[in-house]
XYZ file of C-alpha atoms in Angstrom:
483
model
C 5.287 -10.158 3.055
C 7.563 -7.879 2.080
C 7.247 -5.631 -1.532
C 11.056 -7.013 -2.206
C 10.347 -10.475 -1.634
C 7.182 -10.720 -4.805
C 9.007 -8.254 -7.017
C 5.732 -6.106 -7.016
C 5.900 -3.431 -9.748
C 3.421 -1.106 -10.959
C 3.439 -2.852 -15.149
C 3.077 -6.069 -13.185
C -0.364 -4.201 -11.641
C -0.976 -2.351 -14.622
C -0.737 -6.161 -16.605
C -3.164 -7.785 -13.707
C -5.682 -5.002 -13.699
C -5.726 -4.076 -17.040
C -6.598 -8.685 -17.212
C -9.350 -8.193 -14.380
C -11.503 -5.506 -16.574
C -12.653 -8.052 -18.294
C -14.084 -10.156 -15.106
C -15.838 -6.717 -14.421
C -17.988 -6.794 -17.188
C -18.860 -10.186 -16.360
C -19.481 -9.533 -13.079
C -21.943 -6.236 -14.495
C -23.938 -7.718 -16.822
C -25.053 -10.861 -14.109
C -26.231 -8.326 -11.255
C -28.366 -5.581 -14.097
C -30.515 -7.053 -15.046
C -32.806 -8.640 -12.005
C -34.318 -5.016 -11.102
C -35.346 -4.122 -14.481
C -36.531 -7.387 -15.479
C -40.462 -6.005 -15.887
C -39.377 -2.743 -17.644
C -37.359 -5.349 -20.242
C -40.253 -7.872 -20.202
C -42.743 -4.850 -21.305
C -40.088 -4.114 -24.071
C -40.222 -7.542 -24.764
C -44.505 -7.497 -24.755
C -44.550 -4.264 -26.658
C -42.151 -5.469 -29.543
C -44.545 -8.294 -29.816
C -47.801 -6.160 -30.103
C -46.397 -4.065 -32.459
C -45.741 -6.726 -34.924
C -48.501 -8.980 -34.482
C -51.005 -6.416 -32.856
C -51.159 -9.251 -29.712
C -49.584 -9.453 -26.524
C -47.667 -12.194 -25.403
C -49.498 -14.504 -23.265
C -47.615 -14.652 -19.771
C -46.446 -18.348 -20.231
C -44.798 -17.310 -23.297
C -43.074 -14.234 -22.058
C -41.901 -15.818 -18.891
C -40.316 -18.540 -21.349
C -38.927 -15.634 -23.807
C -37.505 -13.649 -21.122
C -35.999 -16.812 -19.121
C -34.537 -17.573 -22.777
C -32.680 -14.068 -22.973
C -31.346 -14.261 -19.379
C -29.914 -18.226 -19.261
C -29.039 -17.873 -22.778
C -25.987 -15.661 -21.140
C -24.597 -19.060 -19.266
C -25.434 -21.392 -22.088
C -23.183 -18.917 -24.398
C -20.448 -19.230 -21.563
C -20.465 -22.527 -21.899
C -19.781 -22.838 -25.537
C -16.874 -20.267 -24.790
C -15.408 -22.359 -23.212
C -14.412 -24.341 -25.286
C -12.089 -22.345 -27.309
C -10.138 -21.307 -24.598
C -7.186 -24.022 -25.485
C -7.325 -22.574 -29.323
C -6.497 -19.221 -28.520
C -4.336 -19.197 -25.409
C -2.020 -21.647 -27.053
C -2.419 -20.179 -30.395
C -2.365 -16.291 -29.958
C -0.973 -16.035 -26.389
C -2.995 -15.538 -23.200
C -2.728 -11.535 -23.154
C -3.920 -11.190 -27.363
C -6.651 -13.881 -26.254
C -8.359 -11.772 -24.277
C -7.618 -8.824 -26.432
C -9.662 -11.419 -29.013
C -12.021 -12.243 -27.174
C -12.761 -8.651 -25.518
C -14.616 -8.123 -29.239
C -17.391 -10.312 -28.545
C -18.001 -8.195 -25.358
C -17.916 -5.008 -27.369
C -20.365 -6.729 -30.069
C -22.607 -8.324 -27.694
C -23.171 -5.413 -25.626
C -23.540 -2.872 -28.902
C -26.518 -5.372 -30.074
C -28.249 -5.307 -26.912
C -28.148 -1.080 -26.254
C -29.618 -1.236 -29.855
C -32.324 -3.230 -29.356
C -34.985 -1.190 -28.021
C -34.135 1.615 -31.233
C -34.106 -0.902 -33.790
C -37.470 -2.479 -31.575
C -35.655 -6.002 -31.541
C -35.501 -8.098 -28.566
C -34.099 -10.975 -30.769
C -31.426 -8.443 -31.020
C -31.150 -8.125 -27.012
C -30.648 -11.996 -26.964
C -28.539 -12.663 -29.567
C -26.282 -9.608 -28.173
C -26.501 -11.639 -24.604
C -25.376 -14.721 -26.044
C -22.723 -13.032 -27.838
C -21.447 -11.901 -24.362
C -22.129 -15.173 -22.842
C -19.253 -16.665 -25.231
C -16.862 -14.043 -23.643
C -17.782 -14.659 -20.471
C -16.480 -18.589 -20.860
C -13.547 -17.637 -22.760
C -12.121 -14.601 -20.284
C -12.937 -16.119 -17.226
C -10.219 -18.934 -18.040
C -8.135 -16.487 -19.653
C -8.112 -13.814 -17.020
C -6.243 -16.078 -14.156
C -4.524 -18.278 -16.698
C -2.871 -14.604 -17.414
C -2.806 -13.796 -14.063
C -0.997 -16.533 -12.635
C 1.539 -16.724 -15.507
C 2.777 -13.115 -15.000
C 2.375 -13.243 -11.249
C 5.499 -14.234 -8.289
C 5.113 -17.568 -6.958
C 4.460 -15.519 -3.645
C 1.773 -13.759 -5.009
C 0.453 -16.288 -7.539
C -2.789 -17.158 -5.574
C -3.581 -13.360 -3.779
C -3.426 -12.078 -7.760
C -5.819 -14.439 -8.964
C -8.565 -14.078 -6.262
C -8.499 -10.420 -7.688
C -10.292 -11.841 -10.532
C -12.609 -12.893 -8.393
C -13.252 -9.524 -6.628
C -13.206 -7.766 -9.901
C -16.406 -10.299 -10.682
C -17.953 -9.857 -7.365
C -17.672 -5.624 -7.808
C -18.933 -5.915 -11.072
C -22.323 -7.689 -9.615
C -22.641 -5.104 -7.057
C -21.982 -2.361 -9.590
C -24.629 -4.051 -11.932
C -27.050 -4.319 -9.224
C -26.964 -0.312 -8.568
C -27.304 0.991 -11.920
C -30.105 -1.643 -12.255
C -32.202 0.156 -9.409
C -35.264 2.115 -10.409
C -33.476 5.604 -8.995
C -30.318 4.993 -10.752
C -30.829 3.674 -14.607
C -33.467 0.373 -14.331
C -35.776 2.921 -15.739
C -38.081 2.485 -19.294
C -35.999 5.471 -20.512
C -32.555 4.559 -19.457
C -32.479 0.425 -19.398
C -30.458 0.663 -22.525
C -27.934 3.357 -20.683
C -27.645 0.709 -17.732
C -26.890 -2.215 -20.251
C -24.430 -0.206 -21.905
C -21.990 1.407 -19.002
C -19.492 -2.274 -19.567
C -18.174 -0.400 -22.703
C -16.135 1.797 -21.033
C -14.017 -0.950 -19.160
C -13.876 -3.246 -22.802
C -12.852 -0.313 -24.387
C -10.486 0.801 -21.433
C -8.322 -2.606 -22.278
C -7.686 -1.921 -25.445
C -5.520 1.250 -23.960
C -4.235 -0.856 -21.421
C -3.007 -4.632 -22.281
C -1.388 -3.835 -25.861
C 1.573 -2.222 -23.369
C 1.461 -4.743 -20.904
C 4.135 -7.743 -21.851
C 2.639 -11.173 -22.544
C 2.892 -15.002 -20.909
C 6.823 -15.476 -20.074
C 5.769 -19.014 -19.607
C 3.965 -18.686 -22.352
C 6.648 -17.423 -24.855
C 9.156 -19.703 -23.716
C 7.431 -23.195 -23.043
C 4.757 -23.089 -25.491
C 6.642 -20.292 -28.354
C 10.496 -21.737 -27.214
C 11.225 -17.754 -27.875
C 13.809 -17.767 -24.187
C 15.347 -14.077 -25.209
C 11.435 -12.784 -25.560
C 10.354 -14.789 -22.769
C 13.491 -12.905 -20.562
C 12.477 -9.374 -21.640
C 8.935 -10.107 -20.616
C 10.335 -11.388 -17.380
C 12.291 -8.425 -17.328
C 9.951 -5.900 -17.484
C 7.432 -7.681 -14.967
C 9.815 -7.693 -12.395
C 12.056 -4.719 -12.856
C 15.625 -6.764 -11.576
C 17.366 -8.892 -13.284
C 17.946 -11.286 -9.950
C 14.109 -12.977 -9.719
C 14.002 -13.108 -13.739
C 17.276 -15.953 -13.232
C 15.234 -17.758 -10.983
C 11.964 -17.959 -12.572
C 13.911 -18.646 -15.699
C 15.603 -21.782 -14.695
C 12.143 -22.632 -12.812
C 10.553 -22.437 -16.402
C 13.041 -24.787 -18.106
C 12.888 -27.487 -15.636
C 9.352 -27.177 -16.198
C 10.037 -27.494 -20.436
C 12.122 -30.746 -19.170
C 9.424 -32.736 -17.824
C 6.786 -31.444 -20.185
C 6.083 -32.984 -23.362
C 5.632 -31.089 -27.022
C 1.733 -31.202 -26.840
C -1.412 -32.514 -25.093
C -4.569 -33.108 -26.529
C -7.695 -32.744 -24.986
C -8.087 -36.827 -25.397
C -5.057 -37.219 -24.636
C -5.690 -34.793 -20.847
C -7.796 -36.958 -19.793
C -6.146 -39.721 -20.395
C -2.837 -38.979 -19.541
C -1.445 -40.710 -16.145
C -0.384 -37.539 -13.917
C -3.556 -35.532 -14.590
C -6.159 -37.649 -13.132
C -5.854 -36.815 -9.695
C -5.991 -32.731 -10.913
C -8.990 -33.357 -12.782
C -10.766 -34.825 -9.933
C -9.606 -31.879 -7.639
C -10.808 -29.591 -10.190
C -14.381 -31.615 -10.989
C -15.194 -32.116 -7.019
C -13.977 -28.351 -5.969
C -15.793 -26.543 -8.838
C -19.103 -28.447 -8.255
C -19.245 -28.725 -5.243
C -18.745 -25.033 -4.963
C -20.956 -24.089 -7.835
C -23.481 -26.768 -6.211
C -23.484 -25.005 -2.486
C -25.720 -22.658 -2.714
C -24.133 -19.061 -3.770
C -25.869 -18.800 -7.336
C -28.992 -19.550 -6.092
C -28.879 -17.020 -3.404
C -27.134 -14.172 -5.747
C -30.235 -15.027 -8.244
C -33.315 -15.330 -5.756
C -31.815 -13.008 -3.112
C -34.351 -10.750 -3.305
C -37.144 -12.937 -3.722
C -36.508 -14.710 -0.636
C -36.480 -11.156 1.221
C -39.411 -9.977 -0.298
C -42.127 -11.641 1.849
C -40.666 -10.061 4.744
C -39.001 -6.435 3.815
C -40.780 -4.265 2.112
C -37.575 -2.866 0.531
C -35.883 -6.271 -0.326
C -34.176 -4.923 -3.322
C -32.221 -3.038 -0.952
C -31.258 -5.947 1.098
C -30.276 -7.891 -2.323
C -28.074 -4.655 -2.418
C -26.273 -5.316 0.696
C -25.830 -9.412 -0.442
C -23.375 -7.805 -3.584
C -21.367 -5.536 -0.784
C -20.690 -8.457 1.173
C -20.124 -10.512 -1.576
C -17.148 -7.520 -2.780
C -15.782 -7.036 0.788
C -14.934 -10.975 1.392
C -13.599 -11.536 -2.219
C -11.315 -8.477 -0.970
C -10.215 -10.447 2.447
C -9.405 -13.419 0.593
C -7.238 -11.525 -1.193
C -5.493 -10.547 1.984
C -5.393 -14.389 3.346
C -4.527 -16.173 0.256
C -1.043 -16.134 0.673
C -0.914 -16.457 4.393
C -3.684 -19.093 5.179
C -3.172 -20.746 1.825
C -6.333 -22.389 -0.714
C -6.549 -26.033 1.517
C -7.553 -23.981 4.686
C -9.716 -21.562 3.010
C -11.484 -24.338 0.853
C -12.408 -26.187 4.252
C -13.286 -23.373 6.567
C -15.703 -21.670 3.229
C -17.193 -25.327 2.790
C -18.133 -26.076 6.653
C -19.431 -22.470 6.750
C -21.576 -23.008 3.902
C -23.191 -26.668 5.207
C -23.639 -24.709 8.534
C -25.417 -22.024 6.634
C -27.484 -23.926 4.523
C -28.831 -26.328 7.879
C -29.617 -22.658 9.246
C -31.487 -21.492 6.203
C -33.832 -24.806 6.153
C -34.323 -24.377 10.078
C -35.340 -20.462 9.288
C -37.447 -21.315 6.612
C -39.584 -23.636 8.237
C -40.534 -21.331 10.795
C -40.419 -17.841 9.192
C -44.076 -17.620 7.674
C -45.611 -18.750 11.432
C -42.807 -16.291 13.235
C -41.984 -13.216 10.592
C -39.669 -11.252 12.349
C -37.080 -14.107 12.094
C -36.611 -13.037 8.499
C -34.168 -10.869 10.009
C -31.975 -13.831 10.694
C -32.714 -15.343 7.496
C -31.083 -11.724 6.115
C -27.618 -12.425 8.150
C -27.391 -16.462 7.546
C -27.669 -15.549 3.735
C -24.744 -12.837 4.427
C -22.600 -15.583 6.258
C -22.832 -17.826 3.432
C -22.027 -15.557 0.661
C -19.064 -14.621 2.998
C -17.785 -18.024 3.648
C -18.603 -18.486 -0.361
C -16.011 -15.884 -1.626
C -13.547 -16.518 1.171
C -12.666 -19.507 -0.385
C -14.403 -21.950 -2.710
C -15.172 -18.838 -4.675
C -12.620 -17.437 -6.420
C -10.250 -20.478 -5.336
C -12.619 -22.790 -8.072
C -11.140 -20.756 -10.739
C -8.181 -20.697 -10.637
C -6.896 -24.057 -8.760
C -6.912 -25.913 -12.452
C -4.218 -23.039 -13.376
C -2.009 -24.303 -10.637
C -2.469 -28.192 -10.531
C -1.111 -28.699 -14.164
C 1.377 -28.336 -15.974
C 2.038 -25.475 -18.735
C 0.700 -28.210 -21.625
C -2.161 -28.903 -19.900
C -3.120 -25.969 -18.199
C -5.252 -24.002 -20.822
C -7.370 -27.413 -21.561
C -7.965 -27.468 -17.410
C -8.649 -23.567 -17.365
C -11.169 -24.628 -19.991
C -12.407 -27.293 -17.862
C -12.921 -25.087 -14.832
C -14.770 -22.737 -16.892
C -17.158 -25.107 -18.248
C -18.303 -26.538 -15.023
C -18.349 -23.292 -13.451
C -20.540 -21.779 -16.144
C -22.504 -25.764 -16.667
C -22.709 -25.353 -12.222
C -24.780 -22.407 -12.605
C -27.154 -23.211 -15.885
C -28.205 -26.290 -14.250
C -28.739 -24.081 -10.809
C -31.050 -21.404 -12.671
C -32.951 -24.086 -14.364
C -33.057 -26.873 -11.807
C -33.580 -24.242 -8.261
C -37.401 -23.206 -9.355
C -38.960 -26.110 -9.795
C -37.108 -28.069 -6.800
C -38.314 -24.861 -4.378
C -42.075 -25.166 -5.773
C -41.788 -28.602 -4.769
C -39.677 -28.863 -1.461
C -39.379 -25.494 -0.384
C -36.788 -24.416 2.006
C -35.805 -28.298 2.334
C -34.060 -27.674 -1.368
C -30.972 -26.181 1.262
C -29.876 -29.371 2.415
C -29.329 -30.714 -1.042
C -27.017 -27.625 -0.979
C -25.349 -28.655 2.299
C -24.933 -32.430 1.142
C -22.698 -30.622 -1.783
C -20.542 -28.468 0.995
C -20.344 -31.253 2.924
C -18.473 -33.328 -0.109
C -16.174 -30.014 -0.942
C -15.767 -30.057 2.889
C -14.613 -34.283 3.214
C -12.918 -34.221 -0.564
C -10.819 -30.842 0.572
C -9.591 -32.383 3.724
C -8.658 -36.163 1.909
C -7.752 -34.677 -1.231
C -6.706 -31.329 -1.958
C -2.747 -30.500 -1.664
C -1.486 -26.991 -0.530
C -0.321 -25.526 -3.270
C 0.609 -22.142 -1.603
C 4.129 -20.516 -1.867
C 5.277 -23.569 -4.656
C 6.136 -23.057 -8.348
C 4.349 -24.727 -10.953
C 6.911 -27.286 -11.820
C 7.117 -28.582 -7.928
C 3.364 -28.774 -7.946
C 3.444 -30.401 -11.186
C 6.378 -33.269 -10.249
C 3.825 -34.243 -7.115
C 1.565 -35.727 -9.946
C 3.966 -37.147 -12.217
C 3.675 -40.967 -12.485
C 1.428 -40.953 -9.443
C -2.241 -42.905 -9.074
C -3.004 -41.633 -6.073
C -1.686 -38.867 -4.684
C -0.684 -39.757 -0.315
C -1.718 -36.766 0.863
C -0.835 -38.167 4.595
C 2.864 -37.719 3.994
C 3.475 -34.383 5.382
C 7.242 -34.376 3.970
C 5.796 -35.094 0.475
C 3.183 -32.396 -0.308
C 3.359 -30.222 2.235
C -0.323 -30.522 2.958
C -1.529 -30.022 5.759
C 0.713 -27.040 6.857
């Protein structure tokens, strides 16, 4: 694809990756803080003792220090939420300006805790964070996609993605015992996501905000053109996307409510893309391995930490080739060939688990089926899941199906970290094939259901919907499909 044909220019990078520091922290702060967990529990202990001049009985600290670490998704899922509030109120760019405070707050409470001997104040900083974490992972590729070519649309918003996936690896180093994951310098590790909240507050106040945004939801054309303007640095693609915009504004109406979204005639096929694709892909098997990764190794490498380690580099280097494919194999093919993987995987993983305790040194295979699947994960179901809702509705209804996304995203993995325990205790490795039953439905719903939406502007995605029950997905001169 050629750098004249997307109109790539370095504000329109600075605007995207100034957006994506925000998935970073994200991304940090859920791969710290699995290697330090006993140094944190001992805080934990110790802050009790102190006060009541007891320890916490194990039960109880296993429950308070579950608490502080699912308390993170819980909070994500109340941020969601308010994503429709303020990126129809303040704009998608000051949103996650807004928002970005609850990072810096969050974070400050939690580096404070251990002075001020507080581990309420470690989970109430942690939920704090959790809120941001639902609101700017819908407004990160809401702002993405809305500033992005229609060429690039899909390649920009899987950066999100990586950004998240480099965070995790980045949280899982400092976390280590020779970097910070130390009883001196847990507090340093927990801190380091600062620098990139503070780092957007130097970045995004220059960077212009929503065209779309400004003209269909502000009616402010002359703004929305400057924006344009400056994104694409010639006046020739700014014409285009212009007219684009206002044939959108033609077929959309003042206002949707969030009744009135899922009630509304041409959004119930999107919402059922968007509730089958994010649960399915949620459901699959990714968070549990990202969460137990090193618990699974442990039996069998002495150094598993190390291993868990090389799970977060894979996951970064595939979030970076879908990047690369986006745009040329398009979201339907990705979606399929990630979901088929990940059934495959999952088969292999029961299989290996069944006969790893009687034969050991097949936990070596174990190791590179667990790499495959986080591969096929972020080649496509990954990073595709969140942002699909920005491109299957319309500019009215797109914040309330960002919002969506994020909340069964972020309501995909609470149920995982609560529910994947207690099913292992009680059907071990056979707890994979409920995983491969759920790639197996992203796998059949992707092929029956799911449009290509690569390479087309919002308002001809949008007009496929309009007035439609069901969408015929067969007619290859319709929806482009299957091509």
């Amino acid at each position: 694809m050629a750098i004249q044909e997307c109109h790539l220019t370095a504000l329109l990078l600075i605007s995207v990756l100034g957006a994506i520091l925000g998935s970073l922290q994200v991304g940090y702060h859920t791969g710290n803080v699995n290697a330090p967990a006993k140094i944190m529990e001992e805080f934990f202990n110790q802050t009790w003792k102190d006060r009541y001049n007891e320890t916490l009985s194990e039960q109880s600290l296993t429950l308070l220090w579950s608490l502080s670490v699912s308390i993170k998704d819980f909070g994500s899922l109340l941020g969601s939420l308010g994503v429709k509030y303020l990126a129809d109120s303040f704009g998608r760019r000051n949103s996650i300006l807004i928002v970005n405070c609850l990072s810096l707050v969050g974070v400050s409470l939690m580096v404070v805790s251990k002075a001020i001997e507080s581990f309420e104040a470690l989970i109430l900083g942690r939920l704090l964070f959790g809120l941001f974490c639902g609101l700017v992972m819908s407004l990160n590729p809401l702002y993405v996609q809305e500033v992005s070519p229609t060429v690039m649309r899909g390649a920009f918003a899987t950066l999100n993605q990586v950004s998240f996936a480099s965070g995790i690896l980045l949280g899982m180093v400092s976390g280590l015992e020779t970097m910070l994951g130390t009883e001196e310098l847990w507090t340093v590790m927990l801190s380091l996501s600062l620098i990139p909240a503070v780092l957007q507050y130097f970045i995004l106040p220059f960077c212009p905000e929503s065209p779309r945004f400004l003209l269909l939801n502000k009616g402010q054309e002359s703004k929305a053109d400057a924006a344009l303007l400056r994104l694409r640095g010639s006046p020739e693609p700014v014409l285009a996307e212009l007219e684009e915009m206002k044939a959108e504004a033609a077929h959309t109406q003042a206002s949707v409510g969030v009744l009135e979204f899922f009630q509304k005639r041409s959004y119930r096929q999107p919402i059922i893309i968007v509730l089958c694709i994010n649960l399915a892909s949620q459901l699959s098997g990714f968070n549990a391995i990202i969460n137990y990764s090193t618990r699974m190794f442990h039996p069998y490498f002495e150094e598993a930490k190390y291993l868990t380690l090389g799970v977060g580099a894979v996951n970064v280097i595939f979030t970076l080739v879908a990047f690369f494919l986006m745009e040329k194999a398009g979201r339907r093919r990705l979606l399929l060939i990630g979901f088929i993987i990940i059934a495959v995987c999952n088969l292999l993983l029961t299989v290996v688990d069944s006969v790893v305790q009687t034969v050991p040194s097949l936990g070596i295979l174990q190791v590179l089926v667990v790499f495959c699947l986080i591969s096929a994960y972020e080649l496509g179901p990954g990073p595709i899941s969140w942002f699909i809702a920005g491109e299957l509705f319309d500019q009215r209804g797109r914040s309330i199906a960002m919002a969506f996304a994020s909340m069964l995203n972020w309501g995909g993995k609470f149920l995982l970290a609560l529910l994947f325990p207690p099913v292992l205790k009680v059907i071990g490795g056979y707890s994979y094939l409920l995983f491969m039953v759920m790639a197996l439905i992203g796998f059949v719903f992707t092929w029956f259901r799911v449009p290509e939406t690569k390479g087309r502007t919002f308002d001809e995605i949008a007009e496929e919907f309009r007035g439609a029950e069901i969408l015929p997905l067969h007619d290859k001169n319709g929806f482009n499909t299957f091509s």
